[in-house]
Amino acid sequence: MGHGGKPRRVHAHDEELGASVARAQEGDEAAFAVAYRLVQPGLLGYLRGLVGGDAEDVASDAWLEIARDLGRFKGDGAGFRGWTATIARHRALDHLRRQKVRPRSSALEQDVLDLPGPDSTHDQALESLSTERALELLRGLPRDQAEAVLLRVVVGLDAPAAARVLGKRPGAVRTAAHRGLKRLAQQLGAAGVTDDGPRTLGESK
């Protein structure tokens, strides 16, 4: 058995990120700027999935906290992605509590119709995830599925790292990500196409 499965998909910039974080911890502001540039796009995508249009504000708050606590961080580039995602997540949940907002899903039907056609696969679903529209769709998923997909795909964490951010077991996060992606693929191809299983009445457990 062993680790014969897919190799751990290492984020392209994790080595550069780890080196930048180490220099930033020694007070190198330019290195902190590099770390920010490498992490911010994924972090912002994650936050958009959680808080929509308020993502920029929540990200700013998160980065203030990240900068303040940087000295306490221990780990490599991938670890830094996980650590920053955890901080951003706490900020996002605080924000949602203050607003008492359930994640909104707006105009989903129209969004579904505008997305790629019936032959959408997981991969196409993932490629579409860069779009605002797909983030809207994600916000319509159960929170655990949405977060698992965002952390795995948008932030680029592996299952154990995503599990640490969410305080769950890696298996549970893998399952949630798989279900979320499956549901997304269905929605992305939903213009007239239903799941191939017998359960068509929306209730998929």
Tab-separated table of C-alpha atoms in Angstrom, residues 94-176:
chain	number	residue	atom	x	y	z
A	94	ASP	CA	-16.112	36.823	13.391
A	95	HIS	CA	-17.248	39.026	10.530
A	96	LEU	CA	-20.188	36.729	9.727
A	97	ARG	CA	-21.181	36.601	13.391
A	98	ARG	CA	-21.144	40.372	13.605
A	99	GLN	CA	-23.247	40.641	10.478
A	100	LYS	CA	-25.462	37.697	11.394
A	101	VAL	CA	-25.373	36.919	7.696
A	102	ARG	CA	-25.896	33.462	6.306
A	103	PRO	CA	-23.667	33.078	3.261
A	104	ARG	CA	-25.897	34.393	0.497
A	105	SER	CA	-26.436	32.620	-2.776
A	106	SER	CA	-27.693	35.082	-5.343
A	107	ALA	CA	-29.120	34.414	-8.785
A	108	LEU	CA	-27.739	30.890	-8.775
A	109	GLU	CA	-29.947	29.635	-11.603
A	110	GLN	CA	-28.675	32.231	-14.028
A	111	ASP	CA	-25.107	31.580	-12.924
A	112	VAL	CA	-25.505	27.890	-13.596
A	113	LEU	CA	-26.779	28.563	-17.110
A	114	ASP	CA	-23.798	30.778	-17.894
A	115	LEU	CA	-21.250	28.182	-16.842
A	116	PRO	CA	-19.678	25.471	-19.037
A	117	GLY	CA	-22.006	22.898	-20.570
A	118	PRO	CA	-23.143	19.398	-19.671
A	119	ASP	CA	-19.812	17.690	-20.239
A	120	SER	CA	-18.250	19.534	-17.299
A	121	THR	CA	-15.901	17.347	-15.329
A	122	HIS	CA	-14.264	17.921	-11.967
A	123	ASP	CA	-11.364	19.536	-13.802
A	124	GLN	CA	-13.510	21.980	-15.667
A	125	ALA	CA	-15.340	22.721	-12.461
A	126	LEU	CA	-11.980	23.525	-10.888
A	127	GLU	CA	-10.884	25.696	-13.760
A	128	SER	CA	-14.084	27.677	-13.496
A	129	LEU	CA	-13.416	28.178	-9.806
A	130	SER	CA	-11.311	31.208	-10.590
A	131	THR	CA	-14.484	32.999	-11.643
A	132	GLU	CA	-16.636	35.048	-9.323
A	133	ARG	CA	-19.581	33.023	-10.546
A	134	ALA	CA	-18.134	29.739	-9.390
A	135	LEU	CA	-17.407	31.308	-6.002
A	136	GLU	CA	-21.088	32.239	-5.842
A	137	LEU	CA	-21.948	28.607	-6.575
A	138	LEU	CA	-19.538	27.492	-3.884
A	139	ARG	CA	-21.320	29.681	-1.390
A	140	GLY	CA	-24.457	27.679	-2.101
A	141	LEU	CA	-22.762	24.463	-0.915
A	142	PRO	CA	-22.932	23.306	2.693
A	143	ARG	CA	-20.265	25.230	4.620
A	144	ASP	CA	-18.080	22.171	5.289
A	145	GLN	CA	-17.986	21.250	1.591
A	146	ALA	CA	-17.392	24.819	0.447
A	147	GLU	CA	-14.522	25.325	2.876
A	148	ALA	CA	-12.926	22.000	2.018
A	149	VAL	CA	-12.988	22.820	-1.705
A	150	LEU	CA	-11.705	26.355	-1.134
A	151	LEU	CA	-8.820	25.246	1.074
A	152	ARG	CA	-7.802	22.349	-1.170
A	153	VAL	CA	-8.240	24.063	-4.541
A	154	VAL	CA	-8.037	27.819	-4.046
A	155	VAL	CA	-5.547	28.035	-1.175
A	156	GLY	CA	-3.701	24.908	-2.354
A	157	LEU	CA	-3.494	23.017	0.952
A	158	ASP	CA	-3.227	19.234	1.121
A	159	ALA	CA	-5.893	17.321	3.063
A	160	PRO	CA	-3.988	17.143	6.390
A	161	ALA	CA	-3.252	20.894	6.293
A	162	ALA	CA	-6.846	21.747	5.372
A	163	ALA	CA	-7.999	19.453	8.170
A	164	ARG	CA	-5.872	21.396	10.684
A	165	VAL	CA	-7.397	24.687	9.561
A	166	LEU	CA	-10.917	23.281	9.958
A	167	GLY	CA	-10.234	21.268	13.114
A	168	LYS	CA	-11.342	18.028	11.452
A	169	ARG	CA	-9.862	14.698	10.389
A	170	PRO	CA	-8.154	14.597	6.967
A	171	GLY	CA	-10.550	11.854	5.821
A	172	ALA	CA	-13.546	14.032	6.620
A	173	VAL	CA	-12.021	16.915	4.672
A	174	ARG	CA	-11.251	14.679	1.671
A	175	THR	CA	-14.842	13.430	1.695
A	176	ALA	CA	-16.286	16.935	2.008
